[in-house]
XYZ file of C-alpha atoms in Angstrom:
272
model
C 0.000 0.000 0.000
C 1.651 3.658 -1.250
C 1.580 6.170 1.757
C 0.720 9.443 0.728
C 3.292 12.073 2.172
C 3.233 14.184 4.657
C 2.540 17.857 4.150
C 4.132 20.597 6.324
C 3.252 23.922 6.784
C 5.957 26.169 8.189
C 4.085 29.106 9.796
C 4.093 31.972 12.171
C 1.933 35.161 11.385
C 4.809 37.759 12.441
C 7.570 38.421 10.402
C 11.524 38.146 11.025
C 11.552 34.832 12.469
C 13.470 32.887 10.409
C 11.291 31.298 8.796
C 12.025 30.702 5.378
C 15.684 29.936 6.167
C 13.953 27.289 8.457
C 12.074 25.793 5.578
C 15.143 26.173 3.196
C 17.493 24.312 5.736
C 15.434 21.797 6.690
C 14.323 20.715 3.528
C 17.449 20.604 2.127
C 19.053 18.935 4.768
C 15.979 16.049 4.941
C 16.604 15.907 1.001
C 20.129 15.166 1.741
C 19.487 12.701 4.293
C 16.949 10.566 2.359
C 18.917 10.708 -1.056
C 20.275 7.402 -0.783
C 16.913 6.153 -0.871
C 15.865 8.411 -3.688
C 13.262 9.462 -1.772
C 12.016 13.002 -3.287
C 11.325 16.073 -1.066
C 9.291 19.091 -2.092
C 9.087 22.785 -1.560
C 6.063 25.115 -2.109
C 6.674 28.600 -1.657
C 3.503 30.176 -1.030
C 4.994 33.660 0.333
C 4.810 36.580 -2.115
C 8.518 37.524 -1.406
C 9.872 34.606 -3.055
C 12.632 34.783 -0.889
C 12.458 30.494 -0.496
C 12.610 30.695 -4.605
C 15.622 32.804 -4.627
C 17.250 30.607 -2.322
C 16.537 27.497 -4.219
C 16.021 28.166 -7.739
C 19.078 27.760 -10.370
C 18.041 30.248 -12.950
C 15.682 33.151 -13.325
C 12.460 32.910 -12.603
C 9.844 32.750 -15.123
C 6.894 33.979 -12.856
C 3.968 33.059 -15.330
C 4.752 28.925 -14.388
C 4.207 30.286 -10.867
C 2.408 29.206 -7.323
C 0.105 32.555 -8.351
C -1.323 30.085 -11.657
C -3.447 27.876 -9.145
C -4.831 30.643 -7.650
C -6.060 32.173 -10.803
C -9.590 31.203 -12.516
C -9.097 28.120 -14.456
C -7.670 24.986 -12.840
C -4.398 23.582 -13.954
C -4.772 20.461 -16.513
C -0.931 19.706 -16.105
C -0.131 20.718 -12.498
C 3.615 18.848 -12.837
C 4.561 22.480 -15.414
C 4.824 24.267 -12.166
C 7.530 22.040 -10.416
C 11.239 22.744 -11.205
C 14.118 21.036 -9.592
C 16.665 22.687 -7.288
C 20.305 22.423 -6.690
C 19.813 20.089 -3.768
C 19.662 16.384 -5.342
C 16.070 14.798 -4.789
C 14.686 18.382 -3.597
C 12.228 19.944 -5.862
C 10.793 23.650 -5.987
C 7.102 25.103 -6.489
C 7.638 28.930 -7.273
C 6.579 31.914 -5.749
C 6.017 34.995 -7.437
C 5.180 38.353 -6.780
C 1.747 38.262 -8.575
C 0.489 36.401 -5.494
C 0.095 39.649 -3.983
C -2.291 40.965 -6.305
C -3.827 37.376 -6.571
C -5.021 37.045 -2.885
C -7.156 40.039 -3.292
C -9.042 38.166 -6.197
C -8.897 35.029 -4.621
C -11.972 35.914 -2.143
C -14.511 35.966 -5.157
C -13.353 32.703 -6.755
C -15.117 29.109 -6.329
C -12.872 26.419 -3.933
C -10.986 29.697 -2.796
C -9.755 27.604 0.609
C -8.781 24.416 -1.694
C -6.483 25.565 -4.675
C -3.674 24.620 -2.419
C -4.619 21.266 -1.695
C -6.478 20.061 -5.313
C -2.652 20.988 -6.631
C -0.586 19.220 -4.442
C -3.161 15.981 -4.231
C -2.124 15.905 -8.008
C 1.701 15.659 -7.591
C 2.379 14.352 -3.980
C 2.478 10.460 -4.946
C 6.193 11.799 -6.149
C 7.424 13.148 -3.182
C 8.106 11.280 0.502
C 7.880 14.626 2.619
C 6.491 18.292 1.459
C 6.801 21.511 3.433
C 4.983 24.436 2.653
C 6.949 27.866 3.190
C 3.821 30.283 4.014
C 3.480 33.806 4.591
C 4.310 36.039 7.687
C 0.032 36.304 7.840
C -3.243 34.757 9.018
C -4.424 35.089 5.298
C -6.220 32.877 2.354
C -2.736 31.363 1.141
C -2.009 30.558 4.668
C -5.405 28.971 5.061
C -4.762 26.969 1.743
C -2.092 25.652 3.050
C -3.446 24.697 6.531
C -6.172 23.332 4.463
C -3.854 21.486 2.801
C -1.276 20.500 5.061
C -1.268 16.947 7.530
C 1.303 19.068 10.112
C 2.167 22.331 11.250
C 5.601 23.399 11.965
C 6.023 26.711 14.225
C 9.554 28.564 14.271
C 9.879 30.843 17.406
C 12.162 33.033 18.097
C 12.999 33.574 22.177
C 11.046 36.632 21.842
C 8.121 37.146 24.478
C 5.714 38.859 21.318
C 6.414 36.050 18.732
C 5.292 33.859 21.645
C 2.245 35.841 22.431
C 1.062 35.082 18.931
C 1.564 31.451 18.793
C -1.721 31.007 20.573
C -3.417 33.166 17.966
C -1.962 31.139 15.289
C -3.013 27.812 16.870
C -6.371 29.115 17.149
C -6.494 29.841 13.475
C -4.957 25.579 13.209
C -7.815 24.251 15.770
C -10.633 26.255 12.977
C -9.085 24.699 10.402
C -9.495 21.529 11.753
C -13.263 21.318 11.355
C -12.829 20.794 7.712
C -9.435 19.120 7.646
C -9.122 16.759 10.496
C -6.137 15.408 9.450
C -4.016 18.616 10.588
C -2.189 18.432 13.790
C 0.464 19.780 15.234
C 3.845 18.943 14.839
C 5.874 20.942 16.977
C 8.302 24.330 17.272
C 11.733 24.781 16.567
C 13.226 27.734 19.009
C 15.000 29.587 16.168
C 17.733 32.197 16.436
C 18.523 31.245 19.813
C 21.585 33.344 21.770
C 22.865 31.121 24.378
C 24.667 34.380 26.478
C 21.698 36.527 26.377
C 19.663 35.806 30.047
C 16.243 36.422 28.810
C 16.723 34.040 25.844
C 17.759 31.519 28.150
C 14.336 31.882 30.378
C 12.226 31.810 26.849
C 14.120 28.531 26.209
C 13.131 27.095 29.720
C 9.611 28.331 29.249
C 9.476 26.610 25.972
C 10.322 23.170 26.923
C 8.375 23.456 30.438
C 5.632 24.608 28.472
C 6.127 22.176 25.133
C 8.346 19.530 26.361
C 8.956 17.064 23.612
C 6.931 19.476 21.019
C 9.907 21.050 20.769
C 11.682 19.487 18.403
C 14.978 21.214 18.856
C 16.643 24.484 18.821
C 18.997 26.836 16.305
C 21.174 28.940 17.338
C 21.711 32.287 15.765
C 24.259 32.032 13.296
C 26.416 34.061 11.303
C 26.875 31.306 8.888
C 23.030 30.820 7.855
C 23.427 34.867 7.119
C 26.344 34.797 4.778
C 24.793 31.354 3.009
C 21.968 33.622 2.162
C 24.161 36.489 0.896
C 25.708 33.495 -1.570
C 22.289 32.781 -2.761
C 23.141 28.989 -0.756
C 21.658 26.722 1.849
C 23.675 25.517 4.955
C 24.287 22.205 3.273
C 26.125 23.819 0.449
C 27.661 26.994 2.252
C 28.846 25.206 6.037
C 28.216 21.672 5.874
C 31.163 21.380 8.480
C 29.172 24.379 10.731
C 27.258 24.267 14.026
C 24.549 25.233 12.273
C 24.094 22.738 9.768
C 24.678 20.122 12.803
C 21.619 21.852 14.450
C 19.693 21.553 10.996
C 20.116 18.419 10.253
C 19.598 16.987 14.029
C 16.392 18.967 14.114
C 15.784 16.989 10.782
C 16.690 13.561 11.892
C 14.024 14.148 14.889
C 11.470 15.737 12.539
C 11.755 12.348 10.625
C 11.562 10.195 13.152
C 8.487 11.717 14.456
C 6.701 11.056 11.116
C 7.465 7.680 11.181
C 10.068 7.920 8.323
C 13.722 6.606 10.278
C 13.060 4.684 13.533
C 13.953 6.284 16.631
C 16.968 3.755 16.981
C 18.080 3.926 13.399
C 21.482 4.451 12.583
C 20.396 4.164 8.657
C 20.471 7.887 7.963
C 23.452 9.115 9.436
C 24.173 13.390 9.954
């Protein structure tokens, strides 16, 4: 029997919390830990910025074979036109674009508005093992696509006492989503850009896994290396594969796979 994939959306509704880099990282790193299985991994970049695009894509752009096309008025007959591959062997790339912007405001009016997301992605996902959705810093219709879409939801937070303030607005927004797709749950949060010398930090972090305990799924530090990858147009894996950073990455996605049932908890097949 084929298991369909799991789906996750990365999300928090306020900006500057490292989010995309998170869903960059991680998926790049998972890709590179399931390769030898050529087992597929896929990115949808369903922010307007693009910013997971630039990161990923090997070429310009061409934003007319966009996310933005499934949000438009006719349904895709050849859904697979939108995919193109990455750097990262066995990690594919959905497209943003900046028409998205303009798109959401149309969006309301149109038939199935909550379900373009997921009508797309139930037409490709048989080739992929794992998907993550990069959304929008928002509570908006591309974000609810993608809950609507989604099987998990993945929440970076930064040790800031606002960004935590807003999680429970955010998980609100999951639990109403939940009446139509019961399948979403919660997967976890990563404490992201975490300084170990600053004291506050430190009480956020204990908070966190008092409050969370094994829901969160593991922490990354702030780095100066994830900052310069992104000036190179790279991901950790190509840029610092030898770095603290990409240690942190690719534990956090060693747990993240093990808690979807993809490497046993005792495995020592995939190795960091």
């Amino acid at each position: 029997m084929f298991l369909l994939p799991e789906i996750i959306a990365v999300a928090n509704q306020k900006g500057g919390v490292g989010k995309t880099s998170l869903s960059v990282n991680l998926s790049a790193g998972i890709a590179h830990l399931l390769s030898s299985r050529q087992m597929r991994v896929l990115v949808v970049d369903s922010d307007h910025q693009a910013n997971a695009t630039y990161l990923l894509s090997t070429e310009n752009i061409d934003y007319q074979a966009s996310l933005a096309s499934i949000y438009q008025d006719d349904l895709l007959e050849e859904p697979e036109q939108l995919i193109m591959e990455t750097r990262i062997p066995c990690l594919d790339l959905v497209p943003a674009s900046p028409f998205m912007a303009s798109e959401e405001m149309r969006l309301a009016d149109r038939e199935r508005k909550g379900e373009r997301l997921k009508l797309f992605l139930n037409a490709v996902r048989r080739n992929y093992s794992l998907i993550f959705i990069d959304c929008p810093p928002a509570i908006n219709l591309f974000v609810l696509n993608a809950f609507f879409a989604a099987t998990r939801v993945l929440v970076p937070l930064p040790p800031e006492d606002l960004a935590i303030q807003g999680f429970e607005q955010l998980m609100n927004q999951v639990h109403a989503v939940r009446e139509v797709n019961s399948g979403l749950s919660f997967l976890g949060v990563v404490l992201n850009m975490f300084t170990e010398r600053v004291l506050v930090q430190k009480e956020i972090r204990t908070y966190l896994e008092e409050e969370f305990g094994e829901k969160l799924l593991g922490i990354m530090h702030r780095s100066v290396k994830i900052q310069e990858a992104e000036a190179m147009r790279m991901t950790l894996l190509e840029y610092a594969p030898r770095s603290r950073s990409f240690q942190e990455n690719q534990l956090l996605s060693r747990r993240i796979l093990q808690e979807l049932g993809l490497v046993g908890h005792d495995s020592e097949e995939i190795q960091i």
